[in-house]
CSV table of C-alpha atoms in Angstrom, one decimal:
chain,number,residue,atom,x,y,z
A,53,UNK,CA,25.3,51.9,37.9
A,54,UNK,CA,27.4,52.3,35.1
A,55,UNK,CA,28.6,48.7,34.8
A,56,UNK,CA,24.6,47.8,35.2
A,57,UNK,CA,23.8,50.5,33.0
A,58,UNK,CA,26.7,49.1,30.6
A,59,UNK,CA,25.3,45.5,30.6
A,60,UNK,CA,21.8,46.7,30.0
A,61,UNK,CA,23.0,48.4,26.8
A,62,UNK,CA,24.7,45.3,25.5
A,63,UNK,CA,21.6,43.3,25.9
A,64,UNK,CA,19.4,46.0,24.5
A,65,UNK,CA,21.5,46.2,21.2
A,66,UNK,CA,21.8,42.1,21.2
A,67,UNK,CA,18.1,42.0,21.4
A,68,UNK,CA,18.0,44.3,18.8
A,69,UNK,CA,19.9,42.7,16.4
A,70,UNK,CA,18.4,39.4,17.0
A,71,UNK,CA,15.3,40.8,16.1
A,72,UNK,CA,16.8,42.4,12.9
A,73,UNK,CA,18.1,39.2,12.1
A,74,UNK,CA,15.0,37.3,12.4
A,75,UNK,CA,12.8,40.0,10.6
A,76,UNK,CA,15.5,39.5,7.5
A,77,UNK,CA,15.6,35.7,7.9
A,78,UNK,CA,11.9,35.4,7.8
A,79,UNK,CA,11.6,37.6,4.7
A,80,UNK,CA,14.4,35.5,2.8
A,81,UNK,CA,12.7,32.3,3.9
A,82,UNK,CA,9.6,33.5,2.1
A,83,UNK,CA,11.7,34.7,-1.1
A,84,UNK,CA,13.3,31.1,-1.0
A,85,UNK,CA,9.9,29.0,-0.4
A,86,UNK,CA,8.4,31.1,-3.5
A,87,UNK,CA,11.2,30.4,-5.3
A,88,UNK,CA,11.4,26.6,-4.8
A,89,UNK,CA,7.7,26.1,-5.2
A,90,UNK,CA,8.0,27.9,-8.8
A,91,UNK,CA,11.0,25.8,-9.4
A,92,UNK,CA,8.9,22.5,-8.6
A,93,UNK,CA,6.5,23.7,-11.0
A,94,UNK,CA,8.8,23.7,-13.7
A,95,UNK,CA,10.0,20.2,-12.9
A,96,UNK,CA,6.5,18.9,-12.9
A,97,UNK,CA,5.8,20.6,-16.3
A,98,UNK,CA,9.1,18.8,-17.8
A,99,UNK,CA,8.3,15.9,-16.0
A,100,UNK,CA,4.7,15.5,-17.3
A,101,UNK,CA,5.2,17.6,-20.7
A,102,UNK,CA,4.0,20.8,-20.8
A,103,UNK,CA,1.0,20.1,-23.1
A,104,UNK,CA,-1.8,18.6,-20.4
A,105,UNK,CA,-2.5,21.2,-18.0
A,106,UNK,CA,-4.7,22.1,-15.0
A,107,UNK,CA,-4.6,25.4,-17.0
A,108,UNK,CA,-3.3,26.2,-20.3
A,109,UNK,CA,0.6,25.9,-20.0
A,110,UNK,CA,1.2,25.4,-16.7
A,111,UNK,CA,1.5,21.6,-16.4
A,112,UNK,CA,-0.5,18.1,-15.6
A,113,UNK,CA,0.2,19.4,-12.0
A,114,UNK,CA,0.9,22.3,-9.9
A,115,UNK,CA,1.9,23.5,-6.4
A,116,UNK,CA,-0.1,26.6,-5.4
A,117,UNK,CA,0.6,28.9,-2.5
A,118,UNK,CA,-2.7,30.0,-1.7
A,119,UNK,CA,-2.0,31.9,1.7
A,120,UNK,CA,1.6,33.2,3.1
A,121,UNK,CA,0.6,35.1,6.1
A,122,UNK,CA,4.3,36.5,7.8
A,123,UNK,CA,4.5,37.6,11.1
A,124,UNK,CA,7.6,38.5,13.2
A,125,UNK,CA,8.9,35.3,14.4
A,126,UNK,CA,6.8,32.9,12.6
A,127,UNK,CA,4.4,32.5,9.0
A,128,UNK,CA,1.6,30.5,8.1
A,129,UNK,CA,1.3,29.0,4.8
A,130,UNK,CA,-1.4,26.9,3.1
A,131,UNK,CA,-0.1,25.1,0.0
A,132,UNK,CA,-2.5,22.9,-2.2
A,133,UNK,CA,-1.2,20.3,-4.8
A,134,UNK,CA,-3.8,20.4,-7.8
A,135,UNK,CA,-4.5,17.7,-10.1
A,136,UNK,CA,-7.4,16.3,-12.4
A,137,UNK,CA,-8.4,12.5,-12.6
A,138,UNK,CA,-9.4,10.9,-15.6
A,139,UNK,CA,-12.7,12.9,-16.3
A,140,UNK,CA,-11.0,16.0,-15.9
A,141,UNK,CA,-12.3,16.6,-12.2
A,142,UNK,CA,-10.1,18.4,-9.8
A,143,UNK,CA,-8.0,16.7,-7.1
A,144,UNK,CA,-6.8,19.3,-4.5
A,145,UNK,CA,-4.1,18.0,-1.8
A,146,UNK,CA,-3.8,20.9,0.8
A,147,UNK,CA,-0.9,21.4,3.6
A,148,UNK,CA,-1.1,23.9,6.4
A,149,UNK,CA,2.1,24.9,7.3
A,150,UNK,CA,3.5,26.3,10.6
A,151,UNK,CA,7.3,27.8,10.5
A,152,UNK,CA,9.4,29.4,12.5
A,153,UNK,CA,12.0,31.7,11.0
A,154,UNK,CA,15.6,31.3,11.8
A,155,UNK,CA,18.2,31.8,12.5
A,156,UNK,CA,17.2,29.6,15.5
A,157,UNK,CA,14.0,28.0,16.0
A,158,UNK,CA,12.8,26.9,19.5
A,159,UNK,CA,11.3,23.7,17.7
A,160,UNK,CA,14.5,23.0,16.0
A,161,UNK,CA,16.4,23.3,19.0
A,162,UNK,CA,13.7,21.1,21.0
A,163,UNK,CA,14.1,18.5,18.2
A,164,UNK,CA,17.9,18.3,18.6
A,165,UNK,CA,18.7,20.6,15.6
A,166,UNK,CA,21.2,23.4,16.4
A,167,UNK,CA,22.7,24.8,13.1
A,168,UNK,CA,21.4,28.1,12.0
A,169,UNK,CA,18.1,28.0,9.5
A,170,UNK,CA,16.1,30.0,7.3
A,171,UNK,CA,13.0,28.5,8.7
A,172,UNK,CA,11.8,25.1,10.7
A,173,UNK,CA,8.5,24.2,9.2
A,174,UNK,CA,5.8,21.8,10.7
A,175,UNK,CA,2.9,21.1,8.1
A,176,UNK,CA,0.0,18.7,8.1
A,177,UNK,CA,-2.4,17.7,5.5
A,178,UNK,CA,-5.6,19.4,5.9
A,179,UNK,CA,-9.3,18.2,4.8
A,180,UNK,CA,-10.1,18.9,0.9
A,181,UNK,CA,-12.8,17.0,-0.9
A,182,UNK,CA,-10.3,14.4,-2.2
A,183,UNK,CA,-8.9,13.8,1.0
A,184,UNK,CA,-11.5,14.3,3.7
A,185,UNK,CA,-12.2,10.6,4.3
A,186,UNK,CA,-8.5,10.3,5.0
A,187,UNK,CA,-8.3,12.9,7.3
A,188,UNK,CA,-11.4,11.7,9.0
A,189,UNK,CA,-9.8,8.1,9.7
A,190,UNK,CA,-7.6,9.9,12.5
A,191,UNK,CA,-10.7,11.1,14.3
A,192,UNK,CA,-9.5,14.6,15.0
A,193,UNK,CA,-5.8,14.2,14.2
A,194,UNK,CA,-4.2,14.4,10.9
A,195,UNK,CA,-2.9,11.4,8.8
A,196,UNK,CA,0.3,12.9,7.4
A,197,UNK,CA,2.8,15.2,9.4
A,198,UNK,CA,6.0,16.9,7.7
A,199,UNK,CA,8.9,18.3,9.5
A,200,UNK,CA,11.3,20.4,7.1
A,201,UNK,CA,14.6,22.1,7.7
A,202,UNK,CA,15.3,24.9,5.0
A,203,UNK,CA,18.8,25.5,5.3
A,204,UNK,CA,21.0,28.4,3.5
A,205,UNK,CA,22.3,27.9,0.3
A,206,UNK,CA,19.1,26.0,-1.0
A,207,UNK,CA,19.7,23.2,1.4
A,208,UNK,CA,17.1,20.9,3.7
A,209,UNK,CA,15.9,18.1,4.9
A,210,UNK,CA,12.0,16.9,5.1
A,211,UNK,CA,10.6,14.3,6.9
A,212,UNK,CA,7.2,12.7,6.0
A,213,UNK,CA,5.3,10.7,8.6
A,214,UNK,CA,2.3,8.8,7.4
A,215,UNK,CA,0.2,7.4,10.3
A,216,UNK,CA,-1.6,4.2,10.2
A,217,UNK,CA,-5.4,4.5,8.7
A,218,UNK,CA,-8.3,2.6,8.1
A,219,UNK,CA,-10.4,3.6,5.3
A,220,UNK,CA,-13.8,2.2,4.1
A,221,UNK,CA,-16.3,3.4,1.3
A,222,UNK,CA,-19.2,2.2,-0.5
A,223,UNK,CA,-16.9,-0.1,-2.8
A,224,UNK,CA,-13.6,0.0,-1.2
A,225,UNK,CA,-11.9,-0.9,2.3
A,226,UNK,CA,-8.2,0.1,2.6
A,227,UNK,CA,-5.9,-0.5,5.6
A,228,UNK,CA,-2.3,1.5,5.9
A,229,UNK,CA,0.3,0.5,8.2
A,230,UNK,CA,2.0,4.0,8.0
A,231,UNK,CA,5.7,4.8,7.0
A,232,UNK,CA,8.0,7.5,6.7
A,233,UNK,CA,9.8,9.4,3.6
A,234,UNK,CA,13.0,11.3,4.0
A,235,UNK,CA,14.1,14.0,1.8
A,236,UNK,CA,17.7,15.6,1.7
A,237,UNK,CA,17.7,18.5,-0.7
A,238,UNK,CA,20.9,20.7,-2.0
A,239,UNK,CA,22.4,22.7,-4.7
A,240,UNK,CA,19.4,25.3,-4.6
A,241,UNK,CA,16.8,22.5,-4.0
A,242,UNK,CA,17.4,21.1,-7.6
A,243,UNK,CA,19.1,17.6,-6.1
A,244,UNK,CA,17.5,15.6,-3.9
A,245,UNK,CA,17.9,12.2,-2.0
A,246,UNK,CA,15.0,10.1,-0.9
A,247,UNK,CA,14.2,6.8,1.0
A,248,UNK,CA,10.9,5.7,2.4
A,249,UNK,CA,9.6,2.5,3.9
A,250,UNK,CA,6.1,0.8,5.2
A,251,UNK,CA,5.1,-2.2,6.1
A,252,UNK,CA,1.6,-3.0,4.9
A,253,UNK,CA,-1.1,-2.0,2.6
A,254,UNK,CA,-4.5,-4.1,2.0
A,255,UNK,CA,-7.2,-2.8,-0.5
A,256,UNK,CA,-10.3,-4.7,-0.8
A,257,UNK,CA,-12.8,-3.7,-3.7
A,258,UNK,CA,-15.9,-5.9,-2.4
A,259,UNK,CA,-17.8,-5.1,-5.4
A,260,UNK,CA,-15.5,-6.1,-7.9
A,261,UNK,CA,-14.2,-8.9,-5.7
A,262,UNK,CA,-10.6,-7.8,-6.1
A,263,UNK,CA,-8.2,-7.7,-3.2
A,264,UNK,CA,-4.5,-6.5,-3.2
A,265,UNK,CA,-2.0,-6.9,-0.6
A,266,UNK,CA,1.6,-5.3,-0.3
A,267,UNK,CA,4.2,-6.1,2.5
A,268,UNK,CA,7.4,-4.6,3.2
A,269,UNK,CA,7.8,-2.0,0.7
A,270,UNK,CA,11.0,0.2,0.3
A,271,UNK,CA,11.8,3.1,-2.1
A,272,UNK,CA,14.9,5.2,-2.7
A,273,UNK,CA,15.4,7.9,-5.3
A,274,UNK,CA,18.0,10.3,-6.4
A,275,UNK,CA,17.6,13.3,-8.8
A,276,UNK,CA,19.9,15.7,-10.4
A,277,UNK,CA,19.1,18.6,-12.4
A,278,UNK,CA,22.0,20.6,-14.0
A,279,UNK,CA,21.6,22.9,-17.0
A,280,UNK,CA,18.1,22.0,-18.1
A,281,UNK,CA,18.8,18.2,-17.8
A,282,UNK,CA,17.2,15.8,-15.2
A,283,UNK,CA,18.4,12.6,-14.2
A,284,UNK,CA,16.3,10.2,-11.8
A,285,UNK,CA,17.2,6.9,-10.2
A,286,UNK,CA,14.8,5.6,-8.7
A,287,UNK,CA,14.5,1.9,-7.2
A,288,UNK,CA,11.4,0.0,-5.4
A,289,UNK,CA,11.4,-3.0,-3.3
A,290,UNK,CA,8.5,-4.9,-2.2
A,291,UNK,CA,9.1,-8.5,-0.2
A,292,UNK,CA,5.4,-9.5,-1.2
A,293,UNK,CA,2.7,-8.4,-3.4
A,294,UNK,CA,-0.5,-10.7,-3.4
A,295,UNK,CA,-3.5,-10.0,-6.2
A,296,UNK,CA,-6.8,-11.8,-5.6
A,297,UNK,CA,-9.9,-12.2,-7.5
A,298,UNK,CA,-13.0,-13.9,-6.0
A,299,UNK,CA,-13.7,-17.6,-7.2
A,300,UNK,CA,-9.8,-17.3,-8.9
A,301,UNK,CA,-6.4,-18.4,-7.3
A,302,UNK,CA,-4.4,-15.2,-5.9
A,303,UNK,CA,-1.4,-14.0,-7.7
A,304,UNK,CA,1.5,-14.0,-5.6
A,305,UNK,CA,4.7,-11.9,-6.3
A,306,UNK,CA,7.8,-12.0,-3.7
A,307,UNK,CA,10.9,-10.2,-3.5
A,308,UNK,CA,9.9,-7.6,-6.5
A,309,UNK,CA,12.3,-5.0,-7.5
A,310,UNK,CA,11.9,-2.1,-9.9
A,311,UNK,CA,14.5,0.2,-11.1
A,312,UNK,CA,14.2,3.3,-13.2
A,313,UNK,CA,16.9,5.3,-14.6
A,314,UNK,CA,16.3,8.3,-16.9
A,315,UNK,CA,17.5,11.5,-18.2
A,316,UNK,CA,15.3,14.1,-19.8
A,317,UNK,CA,16.1,17.4,-21.6
A,318,UNK,CA,13.0,19.8,-22.0
A,319,UNK,CA,10.3,17.1,-23.1
A,320,UNK,CA,12.6,14.4,-24.5
A,321,UNK,CA,13.1,11.4,-22.4
A,322,UNK,CA,15.5,8.6,-22.3
A,323,UNK,CA,15.8,5.7,-20.1
A,324,UNK,CA,15.5,1.8,-18.6
A,325,UNK,CA,13.1,0.3,-16.6
A,326,UNK,CA,13.6,-3.0,-15.1
A,327,UNK,CA,11.3,-5.3,-13.2
A,328,UNK,CA,13.0,-8.3,-11.4
A,329,UNK,CA,10.3,-11.0,-9.9
A,330,UNK,CA,12.4,-13.2,-7.3
A,331,UNK,CA,9.0,-15.9,-7.1
A,332,UNK,CA,5.9,-15.7,-9.2
A,333,UNK,CA,3.0,-18.1,-7.7
A,334,UNK,CA,-0.6,-18.9,-8.9
A,335,UNK,CA,-2.4,-20.2,-6.2
A,336,UNK,CA,0.1,-23.0,-5.1
A,337,UNK,CA,1.7,-23.5,-8.6
A,338,UNK,CA,5.2,-21.9,-8.5
A,339,UNK,CA,6.0,-20.4,-12.1
A,340,UNK,CA,10.0,-19.4,-11.0
A,341,UNK,CA,11.6,-15.9,-11.4
A,342,UNK,CA,11.3,-13.3,-14.2
A,343,UNK,CA,13.5,-10.6,-15.1
A,344,UNK,CA,11.9,-7.5,-17.8
A,345,UNK,CA,13.7,-4.6,-19.2
A,346,UNK,CA,12.5,-1.8,-21.3
A,347,UNK,CA,14.5,1.1,-22.8
A,348,UNK,CA,13.5,4.2,-24.1
A,349,UNK,CA,15.2,6.7,-26.4
A,350,UNK,CA,14.2,10.4,-28.0
A,351,UNK,CA,10.7,9.7,-26.2
A,352,UNK,CA,8.5,13.3,-26.7
A,353,UNK,CA,7.0,13.7,-23.4
A,354,UNK,CA,4.3,16.1,-24.6
A,355,UNK,CA,3.1,14.1,-27.5
A,356,UNK,CA,2.9,11.1,-25.4
A,357,UNK,CA,0.8,12.9,-22.7
A,358,UNK,CA,-1.4,14.4,-25.4
A,359,UNK,CA,-2.0,10.8,-27.0
A,360,UNK,CA,-2.9,9.6,-23.7
A,361,UNK,CA,-5.0,12.9,-23.1
A,362,UNK,CA,-7.0,12.0,-26.0
């Protein structure tokens, strides 16, 4: 009897300790996520210029946490990315997130991740006026699934899975093969490395008689922030790009590569952009290959954004 009583006591103590740890980690996860969103908004304001805002002084784009319902073992969060179009009309993109608190998550175990975490998140796109047709294309599903591991020390990984979609409006038809983007974060979420790929995107504007085809698109990006300096290296490759107009011969670009290297301190940007076209053709006429490079130094992003807005 004494042995069984002692064993039961150990189980009770361990269970209480785990519950206390889970409650604490859930609280820390909320603080970390809120800090990461605030940091992302600061980065957006830096990259886009602080002068043009969705609201005065808040940058040309921002992310809001509209809801955060924290429970003992999990939380439900609603994020909204708020933008404006060229006519100053709002564009809202919303994600509904269900995250399980660490240090150990059943969903993380099931997906093959066994290291302690702050939280394991599963988010999906939800309908807004801007994304309603995209969501409707999945016939009850969601076109975007996001799985994120939020680790300790500001590290983590997020995998974005875009499902195939067929969209049609009065003027435009779009066919998308689907694709995946994987982002790794470190250094208190200040540094990131991203890779992504999709196979095909077709756009057909029947009213204007314009068509665009993209095949085998890959991207990679590295971003590092240190002492107010943001350094970014981005590379995009497209195997084939075809642009056609009704009654005209199509323009075909093959083995297209674009590389952007930039460094930004506050609102001042310096960098270079290089385009390589492995082959350019208009109809059956082969125009050969072309390389283009552009460089900027000490460009005031705020002034440029204000000029574009005017």
